[in-house]
mmCIF file of C-alpha atoms in Angstrom:
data_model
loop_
_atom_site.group_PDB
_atom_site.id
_atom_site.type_symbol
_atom_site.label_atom_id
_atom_site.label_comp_id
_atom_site.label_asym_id
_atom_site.label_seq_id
_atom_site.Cartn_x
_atom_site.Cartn_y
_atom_site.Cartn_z
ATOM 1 C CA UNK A 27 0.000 0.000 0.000
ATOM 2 C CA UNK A 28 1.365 3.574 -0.765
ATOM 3 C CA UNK A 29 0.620 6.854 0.789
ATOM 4 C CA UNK A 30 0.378 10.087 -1.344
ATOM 5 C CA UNK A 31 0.759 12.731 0.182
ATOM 6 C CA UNK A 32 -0.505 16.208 -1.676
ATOM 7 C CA UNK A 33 0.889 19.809 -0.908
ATOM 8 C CA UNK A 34 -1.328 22.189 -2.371
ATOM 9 C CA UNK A 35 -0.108 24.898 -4.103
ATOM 10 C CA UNK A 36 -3.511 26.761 -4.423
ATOM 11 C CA UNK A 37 -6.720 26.017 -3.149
ATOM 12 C CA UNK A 38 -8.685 23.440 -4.234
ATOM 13 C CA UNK A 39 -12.204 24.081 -5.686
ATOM 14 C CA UNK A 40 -13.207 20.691 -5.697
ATOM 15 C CA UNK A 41 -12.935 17.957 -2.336
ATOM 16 C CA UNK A 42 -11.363 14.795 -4.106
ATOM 17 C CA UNK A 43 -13.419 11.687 -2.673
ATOM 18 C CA UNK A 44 -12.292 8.421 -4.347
ATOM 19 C CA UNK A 45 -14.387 8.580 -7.590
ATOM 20 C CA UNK A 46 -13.349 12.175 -8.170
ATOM 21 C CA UNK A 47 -10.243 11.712 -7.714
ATOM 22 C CA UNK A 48 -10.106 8.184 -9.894
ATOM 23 C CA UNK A 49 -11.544 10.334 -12.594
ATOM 24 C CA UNK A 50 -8.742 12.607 -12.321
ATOM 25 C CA UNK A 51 -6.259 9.899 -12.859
ATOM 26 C CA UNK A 52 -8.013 8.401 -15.723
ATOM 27 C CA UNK A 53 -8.427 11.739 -17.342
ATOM 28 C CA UNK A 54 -4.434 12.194 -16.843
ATOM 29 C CA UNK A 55 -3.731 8.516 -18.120
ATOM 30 C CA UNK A 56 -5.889 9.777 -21.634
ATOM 31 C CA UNK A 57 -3.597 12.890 -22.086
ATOM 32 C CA UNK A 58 -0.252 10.606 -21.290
ATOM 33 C CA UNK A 59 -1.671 7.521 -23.169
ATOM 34 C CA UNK A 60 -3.921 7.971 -25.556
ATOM 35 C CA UNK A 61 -7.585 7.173 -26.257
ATOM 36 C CA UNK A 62 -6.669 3.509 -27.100
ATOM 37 C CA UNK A 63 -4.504 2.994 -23.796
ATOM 38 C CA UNK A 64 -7.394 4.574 -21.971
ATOM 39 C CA UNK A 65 -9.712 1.780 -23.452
ATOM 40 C CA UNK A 66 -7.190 -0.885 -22.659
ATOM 41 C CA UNK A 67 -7.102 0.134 -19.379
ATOM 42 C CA UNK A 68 -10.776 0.229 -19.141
ATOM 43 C CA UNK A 69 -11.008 -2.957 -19.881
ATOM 44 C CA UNK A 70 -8.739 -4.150 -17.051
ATOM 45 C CA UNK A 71 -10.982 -2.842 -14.827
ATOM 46 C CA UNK A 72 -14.093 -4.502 -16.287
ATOM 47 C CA UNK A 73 -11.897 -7.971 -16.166
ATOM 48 C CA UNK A 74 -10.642 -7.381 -12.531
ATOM 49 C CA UNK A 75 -7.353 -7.142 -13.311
ATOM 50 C CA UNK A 76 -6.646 -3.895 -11.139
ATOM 51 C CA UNK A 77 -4.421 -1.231 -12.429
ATOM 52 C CA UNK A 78 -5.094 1.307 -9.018
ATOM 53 C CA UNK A 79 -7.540 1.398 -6.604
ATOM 54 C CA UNK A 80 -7.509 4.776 -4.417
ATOM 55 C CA UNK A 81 -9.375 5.696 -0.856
ATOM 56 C CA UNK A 82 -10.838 8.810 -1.044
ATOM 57 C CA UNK A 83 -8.906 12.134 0.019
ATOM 58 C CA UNK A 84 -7.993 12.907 3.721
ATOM 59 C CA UNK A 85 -6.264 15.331 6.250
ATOM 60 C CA UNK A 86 -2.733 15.204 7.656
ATOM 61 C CA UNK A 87 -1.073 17.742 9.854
ATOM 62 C CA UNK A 88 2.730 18.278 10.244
ATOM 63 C CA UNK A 89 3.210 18.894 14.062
ATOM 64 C CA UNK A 90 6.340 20.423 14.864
ATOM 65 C CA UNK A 91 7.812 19.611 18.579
ATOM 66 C CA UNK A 92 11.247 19.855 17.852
ATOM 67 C CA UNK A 93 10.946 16.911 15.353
ATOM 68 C CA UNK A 94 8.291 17.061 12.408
ATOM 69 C CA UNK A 95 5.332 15.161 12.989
ATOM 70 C CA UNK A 96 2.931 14.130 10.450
ATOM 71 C CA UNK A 97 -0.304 12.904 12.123
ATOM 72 C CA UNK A 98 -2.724 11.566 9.877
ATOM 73 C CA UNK A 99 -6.464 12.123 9.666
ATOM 74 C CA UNK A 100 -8.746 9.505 8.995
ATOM 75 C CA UNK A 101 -13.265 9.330 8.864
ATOM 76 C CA UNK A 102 -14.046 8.620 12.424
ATOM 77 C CA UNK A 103 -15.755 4.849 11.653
ATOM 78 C CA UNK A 104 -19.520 4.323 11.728
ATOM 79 C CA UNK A 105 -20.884 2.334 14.244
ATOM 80 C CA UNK A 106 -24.348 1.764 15.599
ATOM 81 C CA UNK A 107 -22.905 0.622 19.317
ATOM 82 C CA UNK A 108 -24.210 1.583 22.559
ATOM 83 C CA UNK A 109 -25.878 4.830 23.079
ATOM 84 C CA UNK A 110 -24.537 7.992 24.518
ATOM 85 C CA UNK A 111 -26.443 9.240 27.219
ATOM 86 C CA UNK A 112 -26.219 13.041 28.011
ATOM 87 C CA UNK A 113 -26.627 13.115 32.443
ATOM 88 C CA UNK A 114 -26.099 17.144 32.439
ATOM 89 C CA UNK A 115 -25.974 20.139 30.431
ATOM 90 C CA UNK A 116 -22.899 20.371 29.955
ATOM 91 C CA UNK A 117 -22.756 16.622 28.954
ATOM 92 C CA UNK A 118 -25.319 17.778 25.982
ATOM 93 C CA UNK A 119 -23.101 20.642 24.988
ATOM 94 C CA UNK A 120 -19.570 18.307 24.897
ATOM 95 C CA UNK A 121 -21.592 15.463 23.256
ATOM 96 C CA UNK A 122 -23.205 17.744 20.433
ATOM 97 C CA UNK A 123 -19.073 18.735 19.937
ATOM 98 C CA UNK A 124 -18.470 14.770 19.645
ATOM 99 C CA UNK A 125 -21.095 14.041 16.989
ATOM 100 C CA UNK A 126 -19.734 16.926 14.907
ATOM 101 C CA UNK A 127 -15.947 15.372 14.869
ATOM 102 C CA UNK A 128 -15.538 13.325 11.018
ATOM 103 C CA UNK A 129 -11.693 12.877 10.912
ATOM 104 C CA UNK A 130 -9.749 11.383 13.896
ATOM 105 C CA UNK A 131 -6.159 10.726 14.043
ATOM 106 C CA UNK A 132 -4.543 7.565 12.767
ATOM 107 C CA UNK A 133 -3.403 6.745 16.437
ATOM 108 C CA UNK A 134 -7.268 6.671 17.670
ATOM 109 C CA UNK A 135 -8.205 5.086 14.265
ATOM 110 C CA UNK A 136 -6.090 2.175 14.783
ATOM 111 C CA UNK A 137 -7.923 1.540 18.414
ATOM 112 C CA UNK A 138 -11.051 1.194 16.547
ATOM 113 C CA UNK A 139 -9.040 -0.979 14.298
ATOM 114 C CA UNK A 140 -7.807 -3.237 17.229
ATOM 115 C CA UNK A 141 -11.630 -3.392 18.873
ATOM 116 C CA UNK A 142 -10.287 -1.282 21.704
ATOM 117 C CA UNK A 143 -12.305 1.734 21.193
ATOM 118 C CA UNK A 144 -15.968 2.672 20.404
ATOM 119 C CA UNK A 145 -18.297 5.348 20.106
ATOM 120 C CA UNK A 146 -19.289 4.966 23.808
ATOM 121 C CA UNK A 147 -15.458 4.606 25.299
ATOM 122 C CA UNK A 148 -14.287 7.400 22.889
ATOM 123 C CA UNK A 149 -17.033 9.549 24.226
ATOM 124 C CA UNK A 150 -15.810 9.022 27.588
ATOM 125 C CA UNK A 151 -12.089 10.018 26.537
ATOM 126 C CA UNK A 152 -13.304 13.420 25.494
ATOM 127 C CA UNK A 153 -16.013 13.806 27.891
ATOM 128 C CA UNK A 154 -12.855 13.597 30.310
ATOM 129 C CA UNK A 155 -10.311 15.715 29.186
ATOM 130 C CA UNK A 156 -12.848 18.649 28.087
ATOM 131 C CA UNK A 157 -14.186 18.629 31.985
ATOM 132 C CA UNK A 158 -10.066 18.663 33.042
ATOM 133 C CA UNK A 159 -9.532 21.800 30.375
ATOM 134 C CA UNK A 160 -11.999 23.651 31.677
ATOM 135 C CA UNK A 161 -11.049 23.744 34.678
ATOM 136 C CA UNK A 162 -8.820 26.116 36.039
ATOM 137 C CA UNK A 163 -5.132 25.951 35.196
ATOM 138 C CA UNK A 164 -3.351 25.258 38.820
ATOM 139 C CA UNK A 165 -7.176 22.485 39.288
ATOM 140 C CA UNK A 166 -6.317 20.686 36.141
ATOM 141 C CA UNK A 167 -5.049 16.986 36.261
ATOM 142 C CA UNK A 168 -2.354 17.004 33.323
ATOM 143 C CA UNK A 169 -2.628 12.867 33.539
ATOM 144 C CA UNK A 170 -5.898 13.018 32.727
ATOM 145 C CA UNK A 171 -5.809 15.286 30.019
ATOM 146 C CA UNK A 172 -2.590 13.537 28.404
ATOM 147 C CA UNK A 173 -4.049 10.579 28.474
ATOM 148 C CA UNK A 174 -7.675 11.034 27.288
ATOM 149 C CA UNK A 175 -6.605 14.223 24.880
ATOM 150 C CA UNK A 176 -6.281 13.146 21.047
ATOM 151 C CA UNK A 177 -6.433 15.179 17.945
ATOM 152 C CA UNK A 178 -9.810 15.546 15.262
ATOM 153 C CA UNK A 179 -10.687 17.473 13.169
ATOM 154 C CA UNK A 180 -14.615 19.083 12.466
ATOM 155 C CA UNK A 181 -14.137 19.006 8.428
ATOM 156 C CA UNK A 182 -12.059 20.682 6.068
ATOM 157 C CA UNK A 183 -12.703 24.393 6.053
ATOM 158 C CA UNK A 184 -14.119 26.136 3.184
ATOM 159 C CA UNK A 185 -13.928 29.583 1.986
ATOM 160 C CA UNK A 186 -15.940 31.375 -1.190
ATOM 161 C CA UNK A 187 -14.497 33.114 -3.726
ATOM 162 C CA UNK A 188 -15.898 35.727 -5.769
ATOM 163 C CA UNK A 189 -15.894 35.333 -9.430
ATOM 164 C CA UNK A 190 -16.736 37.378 -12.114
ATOM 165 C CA UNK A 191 -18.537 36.263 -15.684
ATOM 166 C CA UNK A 192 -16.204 37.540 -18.790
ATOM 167 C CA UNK A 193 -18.019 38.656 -22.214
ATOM 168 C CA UNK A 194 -15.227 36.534 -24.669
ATOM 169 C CA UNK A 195 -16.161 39.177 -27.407
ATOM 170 C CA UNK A 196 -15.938 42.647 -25.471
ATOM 171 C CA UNK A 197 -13.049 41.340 -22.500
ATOM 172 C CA UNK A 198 -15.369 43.149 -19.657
ATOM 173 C CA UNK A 199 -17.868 41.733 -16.931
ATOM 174 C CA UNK A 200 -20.904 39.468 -18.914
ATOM 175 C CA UNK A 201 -24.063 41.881 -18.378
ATOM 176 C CA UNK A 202 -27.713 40.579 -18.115
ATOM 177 C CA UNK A 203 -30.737 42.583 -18.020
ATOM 178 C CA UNK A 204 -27.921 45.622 -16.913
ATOM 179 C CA UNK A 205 -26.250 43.954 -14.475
ATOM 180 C CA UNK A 206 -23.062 42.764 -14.578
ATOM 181 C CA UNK A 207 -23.065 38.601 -13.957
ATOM 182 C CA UNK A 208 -20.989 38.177 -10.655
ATOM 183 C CA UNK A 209 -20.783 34.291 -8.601
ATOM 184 C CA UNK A 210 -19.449 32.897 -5.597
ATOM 185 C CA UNK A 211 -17.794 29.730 -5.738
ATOM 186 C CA UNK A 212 -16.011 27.673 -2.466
ATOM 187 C CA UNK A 213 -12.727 26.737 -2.311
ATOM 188 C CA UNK A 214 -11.327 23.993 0.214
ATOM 189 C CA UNK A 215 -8.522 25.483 2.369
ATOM 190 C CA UNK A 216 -6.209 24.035 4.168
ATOM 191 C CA UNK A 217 -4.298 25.835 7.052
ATOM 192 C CA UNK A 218 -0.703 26.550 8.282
ATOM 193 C CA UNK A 219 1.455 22.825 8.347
ATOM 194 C CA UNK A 220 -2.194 21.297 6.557
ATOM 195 C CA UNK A 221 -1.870 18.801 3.537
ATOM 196 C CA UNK A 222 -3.432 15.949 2.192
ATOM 197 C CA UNK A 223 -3.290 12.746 1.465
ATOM 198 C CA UNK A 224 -4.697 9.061 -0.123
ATOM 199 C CA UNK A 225 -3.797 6.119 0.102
ATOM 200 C CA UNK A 226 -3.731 3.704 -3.191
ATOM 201 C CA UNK A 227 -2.648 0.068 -4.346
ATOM 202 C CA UNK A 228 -0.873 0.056 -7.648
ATOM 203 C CA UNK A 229 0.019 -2.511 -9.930
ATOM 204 C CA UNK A 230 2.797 -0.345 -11.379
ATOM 205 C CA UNK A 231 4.244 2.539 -10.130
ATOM 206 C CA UNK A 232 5.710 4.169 -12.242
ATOM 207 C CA UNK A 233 2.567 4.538 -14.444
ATOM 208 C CA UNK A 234 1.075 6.215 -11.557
ATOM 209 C CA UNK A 235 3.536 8.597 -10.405
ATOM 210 C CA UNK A 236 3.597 9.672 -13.877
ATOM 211 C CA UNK A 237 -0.242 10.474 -13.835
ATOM 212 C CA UNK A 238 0.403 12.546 -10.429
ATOM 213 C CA UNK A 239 3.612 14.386 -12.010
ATOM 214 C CA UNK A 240 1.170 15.459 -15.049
ATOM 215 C CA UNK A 241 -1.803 16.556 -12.620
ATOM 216 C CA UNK A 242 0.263 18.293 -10.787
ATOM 217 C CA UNK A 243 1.610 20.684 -13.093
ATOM 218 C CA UNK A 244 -1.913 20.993 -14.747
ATOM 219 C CA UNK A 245 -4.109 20.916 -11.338
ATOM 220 C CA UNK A 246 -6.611 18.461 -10.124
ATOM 221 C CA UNK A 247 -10.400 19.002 -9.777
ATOM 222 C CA UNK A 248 -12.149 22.137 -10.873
ATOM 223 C CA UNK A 249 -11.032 25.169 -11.991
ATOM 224 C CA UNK A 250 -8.116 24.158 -13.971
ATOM 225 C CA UNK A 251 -8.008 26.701 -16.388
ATOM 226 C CA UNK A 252 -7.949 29.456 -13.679
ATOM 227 C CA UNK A 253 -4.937 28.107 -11.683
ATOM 228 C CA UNK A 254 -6.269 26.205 -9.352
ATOM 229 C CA UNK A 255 -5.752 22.614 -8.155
ATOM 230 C CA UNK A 256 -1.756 22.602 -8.683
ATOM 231 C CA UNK A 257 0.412 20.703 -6.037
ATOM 232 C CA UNK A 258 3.422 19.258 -5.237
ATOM 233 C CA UNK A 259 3.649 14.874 -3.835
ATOM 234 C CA UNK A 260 5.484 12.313 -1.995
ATOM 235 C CA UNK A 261 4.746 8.634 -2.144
ATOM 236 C CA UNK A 262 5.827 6.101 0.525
ATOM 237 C CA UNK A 263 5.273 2.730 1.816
ATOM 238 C CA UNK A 264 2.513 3.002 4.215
ATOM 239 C CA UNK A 265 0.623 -0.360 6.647
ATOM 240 C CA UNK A 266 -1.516 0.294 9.285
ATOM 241 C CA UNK A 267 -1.570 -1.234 12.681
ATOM 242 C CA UNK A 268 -4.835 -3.386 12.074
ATOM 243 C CA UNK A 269 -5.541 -7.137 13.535
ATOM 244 C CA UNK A 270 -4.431 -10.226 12.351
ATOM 245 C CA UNK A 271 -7.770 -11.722 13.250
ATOM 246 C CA UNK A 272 -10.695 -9.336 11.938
ATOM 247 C CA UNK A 273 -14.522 -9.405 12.048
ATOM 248 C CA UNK A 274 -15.034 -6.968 9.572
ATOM 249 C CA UNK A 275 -13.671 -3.846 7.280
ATOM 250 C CA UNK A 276 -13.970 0.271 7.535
ATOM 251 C CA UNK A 277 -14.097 2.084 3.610
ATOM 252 C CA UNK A 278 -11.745 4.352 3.500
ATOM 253 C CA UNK A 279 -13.839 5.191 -0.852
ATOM 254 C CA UNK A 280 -16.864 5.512 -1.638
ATOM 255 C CA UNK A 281 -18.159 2.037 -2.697
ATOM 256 C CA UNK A 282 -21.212 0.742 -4.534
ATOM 257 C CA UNK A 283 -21.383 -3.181 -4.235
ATOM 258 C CA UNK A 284 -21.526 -5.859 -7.347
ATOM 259 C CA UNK A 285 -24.456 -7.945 -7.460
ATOM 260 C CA UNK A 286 -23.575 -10.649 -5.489
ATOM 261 C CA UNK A 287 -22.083 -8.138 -2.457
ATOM 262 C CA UNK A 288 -25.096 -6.217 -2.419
ATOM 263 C CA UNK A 289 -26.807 -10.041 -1.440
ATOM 264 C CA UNK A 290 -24.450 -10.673 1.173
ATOM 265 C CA UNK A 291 -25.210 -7.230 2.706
ATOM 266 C CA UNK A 292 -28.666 -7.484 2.541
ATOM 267 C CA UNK A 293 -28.744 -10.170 4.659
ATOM 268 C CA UNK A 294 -30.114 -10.321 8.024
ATOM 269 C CA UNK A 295 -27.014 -11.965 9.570
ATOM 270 C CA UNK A 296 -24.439 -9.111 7.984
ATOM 271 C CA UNK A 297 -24.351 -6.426 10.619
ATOM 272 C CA UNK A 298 -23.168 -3.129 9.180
ATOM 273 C CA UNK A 299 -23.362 0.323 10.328
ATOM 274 C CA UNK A 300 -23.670 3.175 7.078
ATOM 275 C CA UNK A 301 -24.404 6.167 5.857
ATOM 276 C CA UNK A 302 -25.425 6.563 1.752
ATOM 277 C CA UNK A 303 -24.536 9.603 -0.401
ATOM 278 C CA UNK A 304 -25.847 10.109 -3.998
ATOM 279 C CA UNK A 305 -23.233 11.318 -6.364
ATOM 280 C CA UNK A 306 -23.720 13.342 -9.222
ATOM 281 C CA UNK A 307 -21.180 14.544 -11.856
ATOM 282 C CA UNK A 308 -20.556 15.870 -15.317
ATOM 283 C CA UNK A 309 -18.661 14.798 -18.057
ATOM 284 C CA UNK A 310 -17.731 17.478 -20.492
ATOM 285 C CA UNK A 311 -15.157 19.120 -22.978
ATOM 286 C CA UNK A 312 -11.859 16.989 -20.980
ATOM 287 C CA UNK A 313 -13.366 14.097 -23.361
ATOM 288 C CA UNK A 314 -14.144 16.313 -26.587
ATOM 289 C CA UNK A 315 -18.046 16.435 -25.617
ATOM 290 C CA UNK A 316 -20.763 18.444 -24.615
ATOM 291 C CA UNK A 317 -20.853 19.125 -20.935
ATOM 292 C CA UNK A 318 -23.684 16.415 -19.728
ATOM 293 C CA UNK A 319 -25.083 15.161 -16.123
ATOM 294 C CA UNK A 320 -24.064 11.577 -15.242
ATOM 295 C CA UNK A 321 -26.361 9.254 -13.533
ATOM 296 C CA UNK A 322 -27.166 9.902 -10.324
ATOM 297 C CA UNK A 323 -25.265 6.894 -8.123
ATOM 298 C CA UNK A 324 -25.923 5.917 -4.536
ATOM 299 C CA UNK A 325 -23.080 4.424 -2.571
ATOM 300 C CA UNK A 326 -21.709 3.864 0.707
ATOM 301 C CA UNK A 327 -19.641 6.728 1.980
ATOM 302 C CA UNK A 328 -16.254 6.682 3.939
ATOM 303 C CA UNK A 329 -16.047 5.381 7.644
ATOM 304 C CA UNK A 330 -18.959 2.754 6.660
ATOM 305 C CA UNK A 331 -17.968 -0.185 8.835
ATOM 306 C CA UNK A 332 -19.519 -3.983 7.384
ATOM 307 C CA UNK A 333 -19.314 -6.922 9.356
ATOM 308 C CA UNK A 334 -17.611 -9.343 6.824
ATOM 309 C CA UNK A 335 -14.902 -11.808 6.836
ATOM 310 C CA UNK A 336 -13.698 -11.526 2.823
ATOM 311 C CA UNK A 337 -12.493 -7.976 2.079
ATOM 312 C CA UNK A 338 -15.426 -6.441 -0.509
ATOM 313 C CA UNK A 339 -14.577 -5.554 -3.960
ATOM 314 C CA UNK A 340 -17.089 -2.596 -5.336
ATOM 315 C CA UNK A 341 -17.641 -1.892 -9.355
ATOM 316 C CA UNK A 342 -16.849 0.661 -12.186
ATOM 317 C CA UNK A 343 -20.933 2.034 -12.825
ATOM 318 C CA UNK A 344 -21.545 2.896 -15.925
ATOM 319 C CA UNK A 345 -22.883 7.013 -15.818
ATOM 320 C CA UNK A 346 -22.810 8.086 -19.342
ATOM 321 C CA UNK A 347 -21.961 8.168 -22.906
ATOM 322 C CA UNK A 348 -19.881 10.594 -25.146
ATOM 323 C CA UNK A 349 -21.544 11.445 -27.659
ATOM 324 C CA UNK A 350 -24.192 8.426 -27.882
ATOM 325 C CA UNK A 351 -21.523 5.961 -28.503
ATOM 326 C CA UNK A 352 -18.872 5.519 -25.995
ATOM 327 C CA UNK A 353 -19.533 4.833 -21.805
ATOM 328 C CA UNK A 354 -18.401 7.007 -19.429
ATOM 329 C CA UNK A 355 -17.312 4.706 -16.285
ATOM 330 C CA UNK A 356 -17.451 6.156 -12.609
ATOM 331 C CA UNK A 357 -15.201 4.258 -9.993
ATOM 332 C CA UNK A 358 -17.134 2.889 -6.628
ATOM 333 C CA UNK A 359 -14.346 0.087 -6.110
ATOM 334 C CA UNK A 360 -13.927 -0.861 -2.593
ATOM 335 C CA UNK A 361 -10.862 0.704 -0.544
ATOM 336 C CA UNK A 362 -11.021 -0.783 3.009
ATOM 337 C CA UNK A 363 -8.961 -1.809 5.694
ATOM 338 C CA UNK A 364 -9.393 -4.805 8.052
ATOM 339 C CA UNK A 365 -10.642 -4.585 12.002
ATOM 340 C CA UNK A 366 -12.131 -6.619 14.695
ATOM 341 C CA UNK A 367 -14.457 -4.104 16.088
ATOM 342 C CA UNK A 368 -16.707 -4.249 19.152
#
């Protein structure tokens, strides 16, 4: 498994999750490869035979205490467990601060991993050290806070942008009805000692760090054409801390299940714990076509724990043709990593 880490450059006006970010790749892999490589590799997907498979993108955080520390951020996993049970006030206010954390840090992650954290115990970690913080300075117990303290993160800030529509002919502001045709548009930004990162199994890797050399220079996600999206990388070797004996696996991708998955989850003796998006996209002039909405696709998002012995495998779904004649393929495959959970 490799790590990828990404250093923005400028901000980002698109969040990568794993199908976005797959596209990306693929589009690169056209502009490297050509139209017929792109349909060979296509068809490697549709015949299992796995060029990449990519988690969706994620938080890290370079702490510096004398030493550089990267701490990595990953989706706090889903998990039906007991209940959390608010016995004060204050208890509602700290637990309504709980529910609203999405990325923890790998450390915490890898309890979940082991089965020796959930929802409930975590709760109690934080419920501990926010009491001991708020206390006063020369009251507080600096055990309990170094113990129970770890680091999350809410989501990744956003900020808008204000944008301006340009009249091609004249060079000044596009007016309509006398007014000129202004837009705001967010951008994802990341803060001082912020990055990001995915994770990704390759078949060969020099193929791929050939597609992220070429998106780099030319950005990745929207906005392209107006600077945005460019970055620098590092790839390494990267294995998590997870049991040799597991009971089930956390998606790290969004992941829409074959045929014969989507049986095994709908049974009543596969326990999993899940939250669905619907993704919409467009496919447009980056494949010589005019800009058109792809099928809408449900899926399971990231942090979507399933009870299952045999790591799950996900699909390419088909969301579109160029053109009436050729598919346009959107990537739900099945990034996960082993745990035994409670």
């Amino acid at each position: 498994m490799k790590i990828i880490r990404i250093i923005p450059k400028t901000n980002l006006s698109t969040y990568l999750r794993s199908d976005t970010l797959w596209g990306n790749l693929v589009y690169a892999y056209k502009l490297l490869y050509g139209e017929i490589a792109l349909e060979n590799l296509l068809e490697s997907y549709l015949n299992n035979k796995i060029p990449f498979v990519v988690s969706s993108i994620f938080p890290f955080e370079i702490i510096k205490n004398g030493s550089d520390q990267i701490v990595y951020y990953f989706p706090k996993p889903l998990l039906g467990g007991e209940s959390i049970k608010a016995e004060s006030p204050e208890d509602m206010t700290i637990m309504k601060d709980f529910k609203s954390i999405k990325f923890i840090e790998q450390r915490i992650f890898e309890e979940y991993l082991n089965g020796n954290l959930n929802d409930k115990s975590l709760f109690d970690r934080f419920k501990l050290y926010r009491i001991e913080e708020n206390k006063k300075k020369e009251e507080q117990d600096e055990n309990i806070i170094k113990y129970n303290k770890f680091r999350y993160l809410k989501d990744i800030k956003s900020t808008y942008n204000l944008h301006n529509s340009i009249d091609r002919m004249s060079g000044t502001t596009l007016e309509s009805e006398g007014r000129g045709q202004i837009y705001w548009e967010d951008e994802f930004v990341l803060g001082d000692g912020m990055g990001l990162f995915f994770l990704a199994e390759v078949s060969e890797l020099n193929v791929f760090e050939s597609l992220l050399r070429l998106l780099s220079h030319i950005g990745i996600g929207g906005n392209r054409s107006i600077g945005k999206g460019s970055f620098d990388f590092q790839i390494e070797d990267f294995s998590f801390n997870s049991p040799s004996i597991n009971n089930g696996y956390i998606s790290l991708s969004l992941y829409h299940p074959r045929k014969e998955e989507l049986e095994i989850l709908a049974s009543e003796n596969t326990n999993l714990f899940y939250d669905i998006s619907t993704r919409i996209g467009f496919v447009g002039k980056d494949f010589n076509s005019v800009a058109q909405e792809k099928n809408p696709v449900n899926c399971f998002i990231e942090g979507s724990t399933f009870f299952v012995k045999e790591k799950l495998k996900g699909c390419l779904v088909k969301t579109a043709k160029i053109n009436q004649q050729k598919d346009v393929y959107s990537n739900y495959l099945f990034f996960g990593v082993k745990c035994n959970l409670r």
